[in-house]
Amino acid sequence: MSEEGGCGDFQLTEISEATFPNVLIFLREHFFPNEPCAKALDLCPHGYTQVPEDGDQGSQEIGEDDKEKIKCLGNPVKLEKLYKFFDDLTMNYGKSSIFEELNVKEVLDIFILCTSDEMSGRGVGTALVKESLDVAKRQKLPLVTCMALSAFSNRICVKLDFKKLFSVDYGSYTQDGTTLFEANKMKPHTEGVLLYKLIQQV
């Protein structure tokens, strides 16, 4: 979903194939600079692009100068560390999963929740989560999940009666004995939380 705004109001529209390139630009401008984990790891610094080359499956363009493109084979190390954090959060360090804990076979997952800076605080995020709940109900899915990495997305979900399943404290989280996130850089965000809401079907 995306937001279209003007004069203090907005409407939700579904992302189409034609608008997908603009969505990527939108995320680059508004999501990655503000998402706590990506920001703390400097995962997407200014000028970064990730464009697969035709016929070059294992390569990604990560920058460009006047003479040649700079390529990276495979995922950047920081991205792999972030993926590991996602796994630890969503699977409780390999102990379980939401499917096992709640005895379900399918879910609707809110993967990215993002609004533009000028629309912040106008209820767009809440509207997007509510729409996700409606979509799950229409598709007869048993529950909706959200990996809330910011205090703001967590607050929205709690307000809409989502329940916490797993959480990881940023300040104490380590990989290979090394702290991944600096707590002072993460403020006001203190933890990543996996939340869920059961959908009551009529």
mmCIF file of C-alpha atoms in Angstrom:
data_model
loop_
_atom_site.group_PDB
_atom_site.id
_atom_site.type_symbol
_atom_site.label_atom_id
_atom_site.label_comp_id
_atom_site.label_asym_id
_atom_site.label_seq_id
_atom_site.Cartn_x
_atom_site.Cartn_y
_atom_site.Cartn_z
ATOM 1 C CA MET A 1 0.000 0.000 0.000
ATOM 2 C CA SER A 2 1.050 3.578 -0.412
ATOM 3 C CA GLU A 3 -0.254 6.918 0.747
ATOM 4 C CA GLU A 4 -1.437 9.872 -1.254
ATOM 5 C CA GLY A 5 -1.978 13.038 0.697
ATOM 6 C CA GLY A 6 -3.093 16.618 0.466
ATOM 7 C CA CYS A 7 -4.760 19.195 2.699
ATOM 8 C CA GLY A 8 -4.466 16.952 5.737
ATOM 9 C CA ASP A 9 -6.177 13.895 4.224
ATOM 10 C CA PHE A 10 -5.013 10.790 2.382
ATOM 11 C CA GLN A 11 -6.225 7.661 0.666
ATOM 12 C CA LEU A 12 -4.702 4.200 0.403
ATOM 13 C CA THR A 13 -3.929 2.768 -3.018
ATOM 14 C CA GLU A 14 -2.511 -0.611 -3.958
ATOM 15 C CA ILE A 15 1.021 -0.773 -5.344
ATOM 16 C CA SER A 16 1.117 -1.820 -8.999
ATOM 17 C CA GLU A 17 3.927 -3.011 -11.233
ATOM 18 C CA ALA A 18 3.981 0.407 -12.878
ATOM 19 C CA THR A 19 4.483 2.233 -9.572
ATOM 20 C CA PHE A 20 7.016 -0.223 -8.145
ATOM 21 C CA PRO A 21 10.132 1.786 -9.199
ATOM 22 C CA ASN A 22 8.711 4.845 -7.433
ATOM 23 C CA VAL A 23 8.054 2.732 -4.356
ATOM 24 C CA LEU A 24 11.729 1.742 -4.242
ATOM 25 C CA ILE A 25 12.728 5.395 -4.460
ATOM 26 C CA PHE A 26 10.217 6.220 -1.720
ATOM 27 C CA LEU A 27 11.702 3.572 0.576
ATOM 28 C CA ARG A 28 15.230 4.789 -0.153
ATOM 29 C CA GLU A 29 14.246 8.324 0.819
ATOM 30 C CA HIS A 30 11.957 7.659 3.772
ATOM 31 C CA PHE A 31 12.441 4.114 5.136
ATOM 32 C CA PHE A 32 16.122 3.249 5.216
ATOM 33 C CA PRO A 33 17.321 6.606 6.633
ATOM 34 C CA ASN A 34 14.884 6.208 9.552
ATOM 35 C CA GLU A 35 14.553 2.463 10.192
ATOM 36 C CA PRO A 36 16.461 1.948 13.478
ATOM 37 C CA CYS A 37 18.468 -1.181 12.624
ATOM 38 C CA ALA A 38 19.425 -0.160 9.084
ATOM 39 C CA LYS A 39 20.365 3.300 10.331
ATOM 40 C CA ALA A 40 22.460 1.965 13.223
ATOM 41 C CA LEU A 41 24.378 -0.354 10.885
ATOM 42 C CA ASP A 42 24.764 2.370 8.232
ATOM 43 C CA LEU A 43 23.306 -0.238 5.925
ATOM 44 C CA CYS A 44 22.178 2.076 3.160
ATOM 45 C CA PRO A 45 24.491 5.121 3.115
ATOM 46 C CA HIS A 46 23.977 8.057 0.783
ATOM 47 C CA GLY A 47 24.444 7.067 -2.846
ATOM 48 C CA TYR A 48 23.956 3.334 -2.264
ATOM 49 C CA THR A 49 22.064 1.378 -4.899
ATOM 50 C CA GLN A 50 21.409 -2.331 -5.209
ATOM 51 C CA VAL A 51 20.762 -3.211 -8.847
ATOM 52 C CA PRO A 52 21.272 -6.786 -10.157
ATOM 53 C CA GLU A 53 23.118 -6.785 -13.475
ATOM 54 C CA ASP A 54 21.576 -8.688 -16.410
ATOM 55 C CA GLY A 55 23.293 -12.036 -16.773
ATOM 56 C CA ASP A 56 25.291 -11.485 -13.586
ATOM 57 C CA GLN A 57 23.208 -13.250 -10.960
ATOM 58 C CA GLY A 58 25.708 -13.131 -8.109
ATOM 59 C CA SER A 59 26.664 -9.496 -8.443
ATOM 60 C CA GLN A 60 25.135 -6.283 -7.176
ATOM 61 C CA GLU A 61 25.977 -2.692 -8.044
ATOM 62 C CA ILE A 62 26.752 -0.890 -4.789
ATOM 63 C CA GLY A 63 28.208 2.325 -6.144
ATOM 64 C CA GLU A 64 29.521 4.126 -9.165
ATOM 65 C CA ASP A 65 32.349 6.485 -10.050
ATOM 66 C CA ASP A 66 33.304 8.268 -13.270
ATOM 67 C CA LYS A 67 35.142 5.267 -14.687
ATOM 68 C CA GLU A 68 33.390 2.095 -13.651
ATOM 69 C CA LYS A 69 30.681 0.530 -11.559
ATOM 70 C CA ILE A 70 31.645 -0.931 -8.210
ATOM 71 C CA LYS A 71 30.260 -4.421 -7.656
ATOM 72 C CA CYS A 72 29.802 -6.579 -4.595
ATOM 73 C CA LEU A 73 29.572 -10.374 -4.869
ATOM 74 C CA GLY A 74 26.744 -11.581 -2.648
ATOM 75 C CA ASN A 75 25.157 -9.654 0.188
ATOM 76 C CA PRO A 76 27.160 -7.066 2.154
ATOM 77 C CA VAL A 77 28.367 -8.318 5.551
ATOM 78 C CA LYS A 78 26.194 -5.812 7.418
ATOM 79 C CA LEU A 79 23.113 -7.057 5.591
ATOM 80 C CA GLU A 80 23.896 -10.652 6.543
ATOM 81 C CA LYS A 81 24.184 -9.560 10.178
ATOM 82 C CA LEU A 82 20.785 -7.877 9.935
ATOM 83 C CA TYR A 83 19.265 -11.031 8.417
ATOM 84 C CA LYS A 84 20.705 -13.012 11.339
ATOM 85 C CA PHE A 85 19.069 -10.579 13.759
ATOM 86 C CA PHE A 86 15.741 -11.009 11.951
ATOM 87 C CA ASP A 87 16.052 -14.798 12.315
ATOM 88 C CA ASP A 88 16.908 -14.539 16.011
ATOM 89 C CA LEU A 89 13.924 -12.270 16.626
ATOM 90 C CA THR A 90 11.305 -14.107 14.583
ATOM 91 C CA MET A 91 12.406 -17.604 15.630
ATOM 92 C CA ASN A 92 13.349 -16.861 19.248
ATOM 93 C CA TYR A 93 17.011 -17.735 18.633
ATOM 94 C CA GLY A 94 16.045 -20.915 16.781
ATOM 95 C CA LYS A 95 13.838 -22.245 19.569
ATOM 96 C CA SER A 96 10.452 -21.778 17.944
ATOM 97 C CA SER A 97 8.390 -19.889 15.371
ATOM 98 C CA ILE A 98 5.056 -18.151 15.214
ATOM 99 C CA PHE A 99 3.641 -21.126 13.307
ATOM 100 C CA GLU A 100 4.553 -23.514 16.110
ATOM 101 C CA GLU A 101 3.636 -21.171 18.942
ATOM 102 C CA LEU A 102 0.162 -20.322 17.604
ATOM 103 C CA ASN A 103 -0.500 -23.519 15.634
ATOM 104 C CA VAL A 104 -1.152 -21.861 12.268
ATOM 105 C CA LYS A 105 -0.022 -22.676 8.733
ATOM 106 C CA GLU A 106 -0.233 -19.240 7.109
ATOM 107 C CA VAL A 107 -0.144 -15.601 8.161
ATOM 108 C CA LEU A 108 -0.248 -12.121 6.669
ATOM 109 C CA ASP A 109 3.014 -10.386 7.554
ATOM 110 C CA ILE A 110 3.395 -6.603 7.664
ATOM 111 C CA PHE A 111 6.929 -6.527 6.292
ATOM 112 C CA ILE A 112 7.557 -2.793 5.887
ATOM 113 C CA LEU A 113 5.588 0.041 7.480
ATOM 114 C CA CYS A 114 6.695 3.408 6.127
ATOM 115 C CA THR A 115 5.280 6.906 5.706
ATOM 116 C CA SER A 116 6.834 10.025 4.252
ATOM 117 C CA ASP A 117 8.227 12.631 6.622
ATOM 118 C CA GLU A 118 5.552 15.174 5.714
ATOM 119 C CA MET A 119 2.779 12.656 6.490
ATOM 120 C CA SER A 120 4.261 11.542 9.801
ATOM 121 C CA GLY A 121 1.856 11.765 12.726
ATOM 122 C CA ARG A 122 -1.280 11.937 10.581
ATOM 123 C CA GLY A 123 -2.401 8.364 11.156
ATOM 124 C CA VAL A 124 -1.105 6.906 7.891
ATOM 125 C CA GLY A 125 0.784 4.102 9.635
ATOM 126 C CA THR A 126 -2.271 3.170 11.679
ATOM 127 C CA ALA A 127 -4.427 3.199 8.535
ATOM 128 C CA LEU A 128 -1.978 0.889 6.753
ATOM 129 C CA VAL A 129 -2.025 -1.613 9.626
ATOM 130 C CA LYS A 130 -5.827 -1.502 9.766
ATOM 131 C CA GLU A 131 -5.952 -2.156 6.021
ATOM 132 C CA SER A 132 -3.651 -5.153 6.517
ATOM 133 C CA LEU A 133 -6.076 -6.519 9.109
ATOM 134 C CA ASP A 134 -8.946 -6.071 6.659
ATOM 135 C CA VAL A 135 -6.990 -7.809 3.881
ATOM 136 C CA ALA A 136 -6.268 -10.759 6.177
ATOM 137 C CA LYS A 137 -9.938 -11.011 7.055
ATOM 138 C CA ARG A 138 -11.002 -10.914 3.401
ATOM 139 C CA GLN A 139 -8.458 -13.590 2.530
ATOM 140 C CA LYS A 140 -9.529 -15.666 5.551
ATOM 141 C CA LEU A 141 -6.047 -15.730 7.073
ATOM 142 C CA PRO A 142 -5.904 -16.640 10.766
ATOM 143 C CA LEU A 143 -3.553 -13.909 11.962
ATOM 144 C CA VAL A 144 -1.435 -10.892 11.098
ATOM 145 C CA THR A 145 2.174 -10.489 12.215
ATOM 146 C CA CYS A 146 4.435 -7.456 12.393
ATOM 147 C CA MET A 147 8.145 -7.305 13.171
ATOM 148 C CA ALA A 148 8.179 -3.902 14.855
ATOM 149 C CA LEU A 149 11.741 -2.591 14.983
ATOM 150 C CA SER A 150 10.848 0.959 15.995
ATOM 151 C CA ALA A 151 9.029 2.288 19.039
ATOM 152 C CA PHE A 152 6.552 3.954 16.689
ATOM 153 C CA SER A 153 5.462 0.828 14.785
ATOM 154 C CA ASN A 154 5.320 -1.048 18.090
ATOM 155 C CA ARG A 155 3.041 1.640 19.527
ATOM 156 C CA ILE A 156 0.696 1.428 16.529
ATOM 157 C CA CYS A 157 0.404 -2.344 16.817
ATOM 158 C CA VAL A 158 -0.195 -2.300 20.572
ATOM 159 C CA LYS A 159 -2.900 0.352 20.087
ATOM 160 C CA LEU A 160 -4.602 -2.032 17.655
ATOM 161 C CA ASP A 161 -4.468 -4.893 20.189
ATOM 162 C CA PHE A 162 -1.516 -6.819 18.764
ATOM 163 C CA LYS A 163 0.189 -9.125 21.274
ATOM 164 C CA LYS A 164 3.928 -9.572 21.801
ATOM 165 C CA LEU A 165 5.309 -13.009 20.955
ATOM 166 C CA PHE A 166 9.100 -12.572 20.913
ATOM 167 C CA SER A 167 11.394 -9.610 21.572
ATOM 168 C CA VAL A 168 15.111 -8.818 21.482
ATOM 169 C CA ASP A 169 16.725 -5.996 23.463
ATOM 170 C CA TYR A 170 18.972 -3.936 21.205
ATOM 171 C CA GLY A 171 21.469 -2.991 23.903
ATOM 172 C CA SER A 172 22.253 -6.558 24.960
ATOM 173 C CA TYR A 173 22.033 -8.287 21.571
ATOM 174 C CA THR A 174 25.318 -9.779 20.331
ATOM 175 C CA GLN A 175 26.621 -11.816 17.403
ATOM 176 C CA ASP A 176 29.823 -13.815 17.857
ATOM 177 C CA GLY A 177 30.354 -12.055 21.176
ATOM 178 C CA THR A 178 30.155 -8.575 19.674
ATOM 179 C CA THR A 179 27.385 -6.056 20.340
ATOM 180 C CA LEU A 180 25.594 -5.371 17.054
ATOM 181 C CA PHE A 181 23.684 -2.199 17.952
ATOM 182 C CA GLU A 182 24.908 0.729 20.041
ATOM 183 C CA ALA A 183 22.084 1.485 22.480
ATOM 184 C CA ASN A 184 22.716 5.241 22.457
ATOM 185 C CA LYS A 185 22.368 5.311 18.659
ATOM 186 C CA MET A 186 19.108 3.349 18.783
ATOM 187 C CA LYS A 187 17.200 5.740 21.074
ATOM 188 C CA PRO A 188 14.236 6.031 21.456
ATOM 189 C CA HIS A 189 14.042 2.476 20.106
ATOM 190 C CA THR A 190 15.003 -0.113 22.728
ATOM 191 C CA GLU A 191 13.890 -3.470 21.322
ATOM 192 C CA GLY A 192 12.727 -5.337 18.267
ATOM 193 C CA VAL A 193 9.383 -7.037 18.802
ATOM 194 C CA LEU A 194 7.467 -9.700 16.889
ATOM 195 C CA LEU A 195 3.768 -9.007 17.384
ATOM 196 C CA TYR A 196 0.646 -10.774 16.197
ATOM 197 C CA LYS A 197 -3.107 -10.371 16.117
ATOM 198 C CA LEU A 198 -5.591 -13.190 15.664
ATOM 199 C CA ILE A 199 -8.248 -12.516 13.048
ATOM 200 C CA GLN A 200 -11.824 -13.338 13.976
ATOM 201 C CA GLN A 201 -13.539 -14.687 10.882
ATOM 202 C CA VAL A 202 -17.281 -14.109 10.474
#
